[in-house]
XYZ file of C-alpha atoms in Angstrom:
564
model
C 51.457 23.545 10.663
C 51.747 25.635 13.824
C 53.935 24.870 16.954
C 53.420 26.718 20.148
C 56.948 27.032 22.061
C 56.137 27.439 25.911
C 57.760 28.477 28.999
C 56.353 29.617 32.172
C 58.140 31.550 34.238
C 58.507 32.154 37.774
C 57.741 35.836 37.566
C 56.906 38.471 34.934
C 60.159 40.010 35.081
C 62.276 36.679 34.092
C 62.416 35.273 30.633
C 63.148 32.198 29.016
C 66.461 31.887 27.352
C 66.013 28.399 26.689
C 62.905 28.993 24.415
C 64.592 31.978 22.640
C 67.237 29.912 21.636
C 65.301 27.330 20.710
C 63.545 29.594 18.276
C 66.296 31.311 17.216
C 68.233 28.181 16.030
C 65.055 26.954 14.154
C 64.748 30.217 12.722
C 64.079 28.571 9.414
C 60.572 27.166 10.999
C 59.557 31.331 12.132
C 56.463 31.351 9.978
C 55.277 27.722 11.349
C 55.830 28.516 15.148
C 54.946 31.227 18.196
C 56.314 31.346 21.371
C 54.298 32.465 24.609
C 55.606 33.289 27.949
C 53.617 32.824 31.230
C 54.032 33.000 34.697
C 53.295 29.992 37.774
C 51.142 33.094 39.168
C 48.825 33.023 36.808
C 45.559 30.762 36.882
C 46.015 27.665 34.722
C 42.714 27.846 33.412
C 43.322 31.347 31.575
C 46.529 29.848 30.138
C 44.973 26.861 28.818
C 42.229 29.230 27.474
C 44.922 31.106 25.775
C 46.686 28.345 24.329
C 43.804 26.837 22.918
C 42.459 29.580 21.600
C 45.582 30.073 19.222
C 44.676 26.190 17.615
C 48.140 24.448 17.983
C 49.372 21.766 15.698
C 52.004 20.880 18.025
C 52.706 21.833 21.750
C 56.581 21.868 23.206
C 56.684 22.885 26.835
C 59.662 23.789 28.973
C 59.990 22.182 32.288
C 61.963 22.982 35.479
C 62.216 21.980 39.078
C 60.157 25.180 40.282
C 57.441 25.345 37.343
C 56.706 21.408 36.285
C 53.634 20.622 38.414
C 51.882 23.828 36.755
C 53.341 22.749 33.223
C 51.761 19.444 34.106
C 48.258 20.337 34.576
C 48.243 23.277 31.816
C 49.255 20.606 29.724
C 46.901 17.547 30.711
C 43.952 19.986 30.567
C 45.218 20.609 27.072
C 45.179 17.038 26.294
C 41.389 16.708 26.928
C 40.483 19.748 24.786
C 43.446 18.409 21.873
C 43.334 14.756 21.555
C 45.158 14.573 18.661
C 48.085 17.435 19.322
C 51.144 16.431 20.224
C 52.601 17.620 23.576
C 56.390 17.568 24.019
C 58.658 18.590 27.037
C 62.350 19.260 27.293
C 64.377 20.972 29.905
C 66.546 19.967 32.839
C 63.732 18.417 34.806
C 62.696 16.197 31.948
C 66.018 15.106 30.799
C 67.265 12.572 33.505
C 64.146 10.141 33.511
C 62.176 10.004 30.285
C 60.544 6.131 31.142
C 59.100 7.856 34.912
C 57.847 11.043 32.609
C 55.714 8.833 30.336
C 54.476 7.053 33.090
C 53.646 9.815 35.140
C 52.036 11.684 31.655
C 50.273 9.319 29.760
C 49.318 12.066 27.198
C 52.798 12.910 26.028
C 53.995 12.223 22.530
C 57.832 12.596 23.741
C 60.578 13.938 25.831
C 63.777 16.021 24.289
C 66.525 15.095 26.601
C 69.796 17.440 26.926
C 70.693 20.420 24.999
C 67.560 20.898 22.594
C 68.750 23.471 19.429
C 69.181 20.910 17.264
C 66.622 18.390 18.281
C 63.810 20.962 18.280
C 65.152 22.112 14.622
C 64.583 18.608 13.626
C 61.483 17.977 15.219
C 59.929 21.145 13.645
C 61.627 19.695 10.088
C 59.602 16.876 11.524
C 56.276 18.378 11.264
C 56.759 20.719 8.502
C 58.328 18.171 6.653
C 57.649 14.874 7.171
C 60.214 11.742 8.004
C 61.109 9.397 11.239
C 61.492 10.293 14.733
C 63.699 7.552 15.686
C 66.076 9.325 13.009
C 66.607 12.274 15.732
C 69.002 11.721 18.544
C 68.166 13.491 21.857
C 64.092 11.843 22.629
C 61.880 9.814 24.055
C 59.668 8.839 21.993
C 56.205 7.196 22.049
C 56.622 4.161 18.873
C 53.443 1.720 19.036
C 52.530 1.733 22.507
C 56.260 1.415 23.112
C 58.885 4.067 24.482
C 61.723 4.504 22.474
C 64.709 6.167 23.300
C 67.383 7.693 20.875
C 70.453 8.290 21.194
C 71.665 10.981 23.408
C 72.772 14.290 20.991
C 76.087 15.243 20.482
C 76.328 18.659 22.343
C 77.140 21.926 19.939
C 80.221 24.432 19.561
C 78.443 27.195 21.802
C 79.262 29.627 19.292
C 76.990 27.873 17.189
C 74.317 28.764 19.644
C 72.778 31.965 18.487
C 72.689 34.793 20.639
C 68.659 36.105 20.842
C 68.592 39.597 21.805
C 68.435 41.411 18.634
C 65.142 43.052 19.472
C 65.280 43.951 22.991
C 61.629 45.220 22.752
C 60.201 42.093 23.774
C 62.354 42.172 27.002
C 61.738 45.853 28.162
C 61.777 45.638 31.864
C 62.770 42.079 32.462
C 66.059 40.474 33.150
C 68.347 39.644 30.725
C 69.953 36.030 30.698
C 73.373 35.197 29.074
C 75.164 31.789 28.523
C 79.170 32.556 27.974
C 79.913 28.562 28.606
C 77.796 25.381 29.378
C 78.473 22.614 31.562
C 80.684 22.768 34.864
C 84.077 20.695 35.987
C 82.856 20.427 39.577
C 80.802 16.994 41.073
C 78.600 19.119 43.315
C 76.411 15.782 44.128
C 73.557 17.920 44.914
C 73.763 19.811 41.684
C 72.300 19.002 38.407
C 75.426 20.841 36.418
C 77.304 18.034 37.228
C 75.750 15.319 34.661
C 77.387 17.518 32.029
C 81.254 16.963 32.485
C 82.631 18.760 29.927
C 82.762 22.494 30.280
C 82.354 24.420 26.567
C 83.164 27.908 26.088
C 81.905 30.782 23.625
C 84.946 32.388 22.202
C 85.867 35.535 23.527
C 85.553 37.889 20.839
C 82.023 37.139 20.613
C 80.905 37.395 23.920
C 82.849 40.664 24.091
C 80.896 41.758 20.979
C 77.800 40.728 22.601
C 78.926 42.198 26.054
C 79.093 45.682 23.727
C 75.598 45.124 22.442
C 74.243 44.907 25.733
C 76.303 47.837 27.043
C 75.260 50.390 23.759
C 71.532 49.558 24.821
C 72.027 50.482 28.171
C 70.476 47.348 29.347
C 69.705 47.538 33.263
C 71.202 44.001 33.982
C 72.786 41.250 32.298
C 72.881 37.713 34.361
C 75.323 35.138 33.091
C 73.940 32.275 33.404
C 77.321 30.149 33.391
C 77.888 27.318 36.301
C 81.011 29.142 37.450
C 82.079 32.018 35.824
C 86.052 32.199 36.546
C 87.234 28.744 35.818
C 88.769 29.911 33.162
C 91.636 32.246 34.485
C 92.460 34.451 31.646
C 88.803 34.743 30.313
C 87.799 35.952 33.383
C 90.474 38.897 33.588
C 89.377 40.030 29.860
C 85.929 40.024 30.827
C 86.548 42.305 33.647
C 88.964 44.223 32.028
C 86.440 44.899 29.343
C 83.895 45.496 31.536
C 86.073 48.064 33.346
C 87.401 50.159 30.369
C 83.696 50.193 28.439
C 81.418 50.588 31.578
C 77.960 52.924 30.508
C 77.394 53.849 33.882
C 74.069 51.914 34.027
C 74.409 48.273 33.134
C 75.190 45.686 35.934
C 76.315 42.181 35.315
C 75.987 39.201 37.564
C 78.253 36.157 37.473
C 78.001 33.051 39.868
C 81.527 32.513 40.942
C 84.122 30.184 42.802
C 85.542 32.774 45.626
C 88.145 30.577 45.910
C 89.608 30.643 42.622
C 89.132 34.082 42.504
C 92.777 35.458 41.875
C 94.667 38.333 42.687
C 94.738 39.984 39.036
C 90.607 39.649 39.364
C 90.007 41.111 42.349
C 92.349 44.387 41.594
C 89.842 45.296 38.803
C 86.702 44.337 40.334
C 87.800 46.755 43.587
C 88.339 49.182 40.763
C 84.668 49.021 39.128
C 81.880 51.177 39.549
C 79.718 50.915 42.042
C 76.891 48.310 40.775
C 78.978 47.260 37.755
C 79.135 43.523 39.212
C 77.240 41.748 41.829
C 78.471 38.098 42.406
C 76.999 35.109 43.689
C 78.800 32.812 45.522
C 77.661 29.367 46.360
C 79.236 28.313 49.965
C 76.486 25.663 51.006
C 78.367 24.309 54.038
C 81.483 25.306 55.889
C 81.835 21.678 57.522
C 84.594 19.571 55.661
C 83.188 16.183 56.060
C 79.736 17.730 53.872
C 81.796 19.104 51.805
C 83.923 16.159 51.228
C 80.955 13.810 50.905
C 78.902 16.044 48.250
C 82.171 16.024 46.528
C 82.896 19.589 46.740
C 86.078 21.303 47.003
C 86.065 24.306 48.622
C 88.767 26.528 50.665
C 86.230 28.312 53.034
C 89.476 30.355 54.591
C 90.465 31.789 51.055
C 86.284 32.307 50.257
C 86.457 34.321 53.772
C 89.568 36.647 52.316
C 88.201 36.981 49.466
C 85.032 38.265 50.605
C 86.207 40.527 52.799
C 88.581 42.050 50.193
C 85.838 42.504 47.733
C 83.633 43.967 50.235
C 85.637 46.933 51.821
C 84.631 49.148 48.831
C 81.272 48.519 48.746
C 81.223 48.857 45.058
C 80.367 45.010 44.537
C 77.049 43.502 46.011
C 78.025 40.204 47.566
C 75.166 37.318 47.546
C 76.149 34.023 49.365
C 74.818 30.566 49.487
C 74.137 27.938 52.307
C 71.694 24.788 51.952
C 70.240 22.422 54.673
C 69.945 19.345 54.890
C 73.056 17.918 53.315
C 74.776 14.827 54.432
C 76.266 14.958 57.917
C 75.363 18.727 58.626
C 73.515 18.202 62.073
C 71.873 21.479 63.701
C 74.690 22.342 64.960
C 77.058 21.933 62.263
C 74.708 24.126 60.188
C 74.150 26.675 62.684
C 77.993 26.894 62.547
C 78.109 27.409 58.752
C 75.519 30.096 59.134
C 77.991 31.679 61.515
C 80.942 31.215 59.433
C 79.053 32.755 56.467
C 77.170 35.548 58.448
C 80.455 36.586 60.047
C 81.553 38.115 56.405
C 78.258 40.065 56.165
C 77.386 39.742 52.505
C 74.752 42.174 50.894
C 73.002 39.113 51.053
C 72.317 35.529 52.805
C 70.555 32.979 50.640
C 69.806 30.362 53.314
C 68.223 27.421 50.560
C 66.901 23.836 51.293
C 68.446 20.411 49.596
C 66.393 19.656 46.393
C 66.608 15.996 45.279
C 66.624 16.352 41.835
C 66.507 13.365 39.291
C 69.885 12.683 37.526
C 72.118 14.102 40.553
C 73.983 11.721 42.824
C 72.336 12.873 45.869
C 69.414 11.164 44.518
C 70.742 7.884 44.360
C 72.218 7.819 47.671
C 69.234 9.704 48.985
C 67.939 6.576 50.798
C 71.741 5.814 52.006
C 71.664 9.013 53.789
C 68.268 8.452 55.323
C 66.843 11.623 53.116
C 63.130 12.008 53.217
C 61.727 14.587 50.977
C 58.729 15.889 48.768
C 57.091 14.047 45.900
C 56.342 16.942 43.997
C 58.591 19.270 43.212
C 60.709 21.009 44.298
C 61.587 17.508 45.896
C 62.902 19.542 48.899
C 64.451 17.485 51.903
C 61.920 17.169 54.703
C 64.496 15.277 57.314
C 67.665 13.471 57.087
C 69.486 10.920 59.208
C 71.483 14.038 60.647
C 68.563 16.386 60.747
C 65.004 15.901 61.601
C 61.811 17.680 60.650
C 61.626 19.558 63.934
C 65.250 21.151 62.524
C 63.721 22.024 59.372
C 60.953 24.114 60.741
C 63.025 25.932 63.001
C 65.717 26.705 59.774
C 62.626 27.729 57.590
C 61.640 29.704 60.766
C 64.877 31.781 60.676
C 65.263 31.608 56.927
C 61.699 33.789 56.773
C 63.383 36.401 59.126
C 66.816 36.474 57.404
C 64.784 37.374 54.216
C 62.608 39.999 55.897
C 65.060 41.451 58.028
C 68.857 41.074 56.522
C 68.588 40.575 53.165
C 65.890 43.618 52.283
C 69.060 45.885 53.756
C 66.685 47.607 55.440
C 67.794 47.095 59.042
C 71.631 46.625 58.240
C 72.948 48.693 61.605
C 69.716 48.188 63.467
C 70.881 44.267 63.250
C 74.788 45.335 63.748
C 73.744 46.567 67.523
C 70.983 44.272 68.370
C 73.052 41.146 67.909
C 75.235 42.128 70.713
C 72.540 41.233 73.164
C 72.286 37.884 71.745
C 74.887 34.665 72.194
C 75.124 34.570 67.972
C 73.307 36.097 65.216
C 71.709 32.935 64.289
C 70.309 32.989 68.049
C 69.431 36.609 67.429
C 66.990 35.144 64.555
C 65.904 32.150 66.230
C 64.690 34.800 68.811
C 62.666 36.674 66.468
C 61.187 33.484 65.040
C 59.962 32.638 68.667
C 58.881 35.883 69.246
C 56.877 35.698 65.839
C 55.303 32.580 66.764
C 53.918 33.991 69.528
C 52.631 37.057 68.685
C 50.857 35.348 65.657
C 52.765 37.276 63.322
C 54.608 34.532 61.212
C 52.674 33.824 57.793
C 51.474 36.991 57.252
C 52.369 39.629 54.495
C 53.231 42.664 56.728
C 54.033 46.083 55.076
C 57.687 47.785 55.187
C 56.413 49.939 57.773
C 55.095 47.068 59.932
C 58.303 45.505 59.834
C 60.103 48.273 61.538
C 57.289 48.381 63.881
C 57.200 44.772 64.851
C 60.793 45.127 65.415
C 60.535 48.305 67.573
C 59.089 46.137 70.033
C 60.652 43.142 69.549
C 63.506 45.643 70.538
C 62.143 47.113 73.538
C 61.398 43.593 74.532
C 64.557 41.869 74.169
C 67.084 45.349 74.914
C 67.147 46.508 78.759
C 67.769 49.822 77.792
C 66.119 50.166 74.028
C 66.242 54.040 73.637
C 69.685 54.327 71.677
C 69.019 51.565 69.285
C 65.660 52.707 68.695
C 67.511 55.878 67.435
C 69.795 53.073 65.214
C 66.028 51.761 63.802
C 64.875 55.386 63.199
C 68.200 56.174 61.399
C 67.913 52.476 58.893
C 64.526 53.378 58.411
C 65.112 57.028 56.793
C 68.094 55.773 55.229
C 66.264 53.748 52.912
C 62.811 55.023 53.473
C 61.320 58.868 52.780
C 58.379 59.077 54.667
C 55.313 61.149 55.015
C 54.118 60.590 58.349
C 57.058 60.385 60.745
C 56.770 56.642 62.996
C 55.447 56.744 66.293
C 59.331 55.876 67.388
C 60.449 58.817 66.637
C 61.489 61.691 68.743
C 58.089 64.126 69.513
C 59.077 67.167 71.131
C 57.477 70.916 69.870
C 61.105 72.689 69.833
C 62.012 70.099 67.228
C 59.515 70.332 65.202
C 60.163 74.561 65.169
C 63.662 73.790 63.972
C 63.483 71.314 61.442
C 61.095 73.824 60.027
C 63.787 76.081 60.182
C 66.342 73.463 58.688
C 64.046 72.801 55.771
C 63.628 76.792 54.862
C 67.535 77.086 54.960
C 68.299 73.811 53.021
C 65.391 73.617 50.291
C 67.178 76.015 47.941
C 70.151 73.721 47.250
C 68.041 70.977 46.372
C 66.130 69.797 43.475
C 65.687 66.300 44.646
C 63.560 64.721 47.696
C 65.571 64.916 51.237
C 64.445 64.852 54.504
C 65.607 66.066 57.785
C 65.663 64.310 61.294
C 66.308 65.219 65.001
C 68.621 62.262 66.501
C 69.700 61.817 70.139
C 73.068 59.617 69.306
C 75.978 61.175 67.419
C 75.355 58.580 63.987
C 78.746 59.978 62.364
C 80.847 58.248 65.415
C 78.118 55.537 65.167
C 79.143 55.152 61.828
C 82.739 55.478 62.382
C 82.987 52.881 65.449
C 79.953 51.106 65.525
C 78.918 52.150 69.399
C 76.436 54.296 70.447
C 76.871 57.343 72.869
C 74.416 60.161 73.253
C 74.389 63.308 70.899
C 71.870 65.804 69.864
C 72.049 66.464 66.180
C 70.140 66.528 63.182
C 70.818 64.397 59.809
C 69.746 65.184 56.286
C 69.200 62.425 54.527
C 69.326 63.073 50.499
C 67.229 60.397 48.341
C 68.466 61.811 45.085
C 71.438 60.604 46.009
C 71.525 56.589 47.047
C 74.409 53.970 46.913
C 74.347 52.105 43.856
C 75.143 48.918 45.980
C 73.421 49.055 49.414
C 70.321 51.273 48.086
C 71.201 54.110 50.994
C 70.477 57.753 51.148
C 73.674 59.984 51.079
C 73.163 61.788 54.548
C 74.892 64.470 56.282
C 74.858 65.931 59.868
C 74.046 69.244 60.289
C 73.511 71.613 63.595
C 73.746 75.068 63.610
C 72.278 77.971 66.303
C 68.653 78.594 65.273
């Protein structure tokens, strides 16, 4: 008998932790079963080629919000070609609804609802071995043109869960996922963490053991996957603490964290770390209290706002924040002040997401309370709302394109700094360049770095009476992150320059082994830097690529100017 365990992954670079585990726990079952990784950017019919080719016995599939309609046709293509294989899903998008699943997928044998160690170790004992399905809790189960449903599964000790990175091999250059605890005590109505009240931990000694492991391979990054990180007060310190007195120098670790139960102890060793030891993610979906209090949230946006801003003046953490749309009672306005709110701290980054009605959350039953239109295919995302109409949501996605392509790249962080001046808010400042996109017939298309600094240029010189100096600002984001062979058309052309960077480069090249580059500038950028306003300044900056911030990806630069 041969089972074929499947996920399918967003992109190359993620893997399935769900489907090692699986396979790990039924280790018993190795010689009877394979597991296969894709991605949603591959063509379906080359996967179904591939899976066919390998003659399954049995097919288990693993389904999410942002990969089930692919699963779903890989799978029902299957069917045709394997009539008589058995085709099983499991995973969070599966879990909620087994009676719509087999309705919507006649060809399925059965669902595995909730955590799925144990229940795929039994069904795999089922097909090796022999015996009853409706003796294994956690499935629906086709039983004579009937579906059955067992009992739900008693969930596991986590450190029974076996930790599946003991040949790293198979996971060179993609990110590494790791579960410290499952479930999550908040009701986030929206949130699918939220069926699962009870919140288990792995003990500490062996995810500080398994911390080391990760650490002695000089893994690139680690992501706990854990609902919220630091509920647990003490566990959180000796995480960090750990972190902090083993650090290699290369490995970086992201948790998804409460900022408001982030305590004092905690944030004196993170504002220790290393730069790019930690990166956190913090979820703040709305800053309007009646949202928050209907999606059942509790959140103290003036303690997130401290926080933030403590954690930030090093620079030594990268800071990723949340917002969604389309929540109950968050008009255009409301939102547009929550993007505010949120913008005002200037995170590393801005995730600016859409509501997703996802089966099994509470949003979903009061979807139709709260006047909630949205998708049928997933990823279910909200289309209007009694608060918000459509109109709303293409202006958001609008500015939610150019947040991505302009803030969080980090490519045009000072550029950004200045030009919102000239604007009434920074969310106006986007809405602007969403216009201007429009158009210019410039939205929808996949424009090169280059291009973007370009099409900004002269959004610039449109928008900015007087664009020279922050032109300079553009030239100076662009060759902080960017080393260039052909200099932009922006930047300053004049033949005695040209002599004396020539000159520059003779003088400096000795001292350095890496790539660096040298620029002519007419602001003074170190009391740019220093005060954030522009005043003219002839100078020229060296900008040192072998040398970049670990956090915001920036060349170390330095102004130099001497009598040539």
């Amino acid at each position: 008998m041969k089972a074929l365990l499947v996920a399918v992954n967003a992109k190359y670079i993620h893997s399935n932790l769900a489907v090692y585990s699986l396979a790990k726990y039924a280790g018993r079952f190795s010689e009877n079963m394979e597991l296969l990784e894709y991605t949603i950017n591959q063509q379906s019919d080359s996967v179904v080629r591939d899976i066919y080719t390998r003659k399954p016995d049995v097919l288990f599939f693993s389904c999410y919000v942002w990969n089930i309609e692919y699963v779903r046709d890989v799978a029902r293509e299957l069917h045709k070609l394997l009539p008589k294989v058995p085709i099983w899903f499991g995973g969070p998008e599966v879990s909620y609804d087994g009676e719509r699943i087999f309705n919507e997928n006649p060809y399925l044998s059965g669902v595995m609802t909730g955590e799925g160690e144990e229940t795929f170790f039994a069904l795999m004992d089922y097909y090796v071995n022999g015996g009853a399905l409706l003796d294994i809790p956690g499935i629906f189960y086709r039983c004579e043109g009937k579906i059955c449903a067992a009992p739900p599964r008693i969930p596991k000790s986590m450190d029974e869960i076996p930790f599946v990175y003991d040949d790293l091999e198979k996971f060179h250059n993609r990110i590494i996922y790791y579960e410290s605890s499952r479930g999550c005590p908040f009701r986030c109505s929206y949130c699918m963490s939220s069926i699962d009240k009870t919140v288990r931990f792995r003990s500490i000694s062996r995810v500080l053991s398994e911390i080391q492991f990760f650490l002695d391979n000089r893994v690139p990054q680690v992501k706990f996957i854990d609902r919220t990180f630091n509920i647990q007060k003490e566990r959180t310190l000796t995480i960090l603490k750990y972190l902090a007195e083993h650090d290699n120098g290369v490995t970086n670790f992201h948790f998804e964290v409460a900022a408001d139960l982030i305590t004092k102890e905690e944030t004196a060793v993170m504002r220790e770390l290393r730069p790019g030891c930690v990166q956190l993610e913090i979820g703040v979906q709305s800053t309007n209290c009646e949202t928050l209090a209907e999606i059942d949230r509790s959140m103290d946006f003036n303690k997130v706002r401290d926080i933030v801003r403590e954690l930030k003046q090093k620079n030594n953490i990268h800071i990723h924040l949340d917002l969604i749309a389309g929540l109950p009672y968050e008009t255009l306005d409301s939102f547009i002040r929550s993007f505010q709110d949120v913008y005002a701290l200037r995170p590393h980054e801005l995730q600016l997401g859409f509501l997703k009605i996802l089966k099994g959350a509470k949003m979903y039953e009061k979807a139709e309370e709260y006047g909630i239109v949205y998708g049928d295919k997933a990823p279910y995302e909200v289309l209007c709302t009694r608060w918000l109409s459509f109109d709303d949501i293409i202006r958001l996605k609008d500015v939610e394109e150019l947040l991505e392509v302009y803030y969080n790249s980090g490519l045009f962080v000072y550029t950004l700094n200045v030009l919102e001046q000239y604007f009434e808010s920074a969310f106006a400042m986007y809405d602007s360049m969403a216009q201007y996109y429009r158009i210019h017939r410039l939205a929808g298309i996949s424009h090169s770095r280059i291009s973007r600094y370009e099409i900004l240029k002269d959004f610039i010189e449109e928008s900015v009476p007087d664009s020279a100096q922050l032109k300079q600002v553009l030239l100076f984001d662009l060759y902080l992150r960017e080393n260039l062979k052909t200099r932009p058309d922006f930047s300053l052309k004049h033949p005695e320059y040209k002599a004396m960077t020539a000159a520059l480069y003779r003088k400096y090249a000795p001292a350095f082994t890496g790539q660096f580059h040298i620029e002519p500038f007419h602001i003074d950028i170190c009391y740019f830097m220093e005060t954030g306003k522009l005043r003219e300044k002839n100078c020229f900056i060296l900008f040192d690529y072998s040398r970049r911030h670990p956090v915001l990806k920036q060349a170390h630069f330095t102004e130099i100017w001497e009598d040539l």
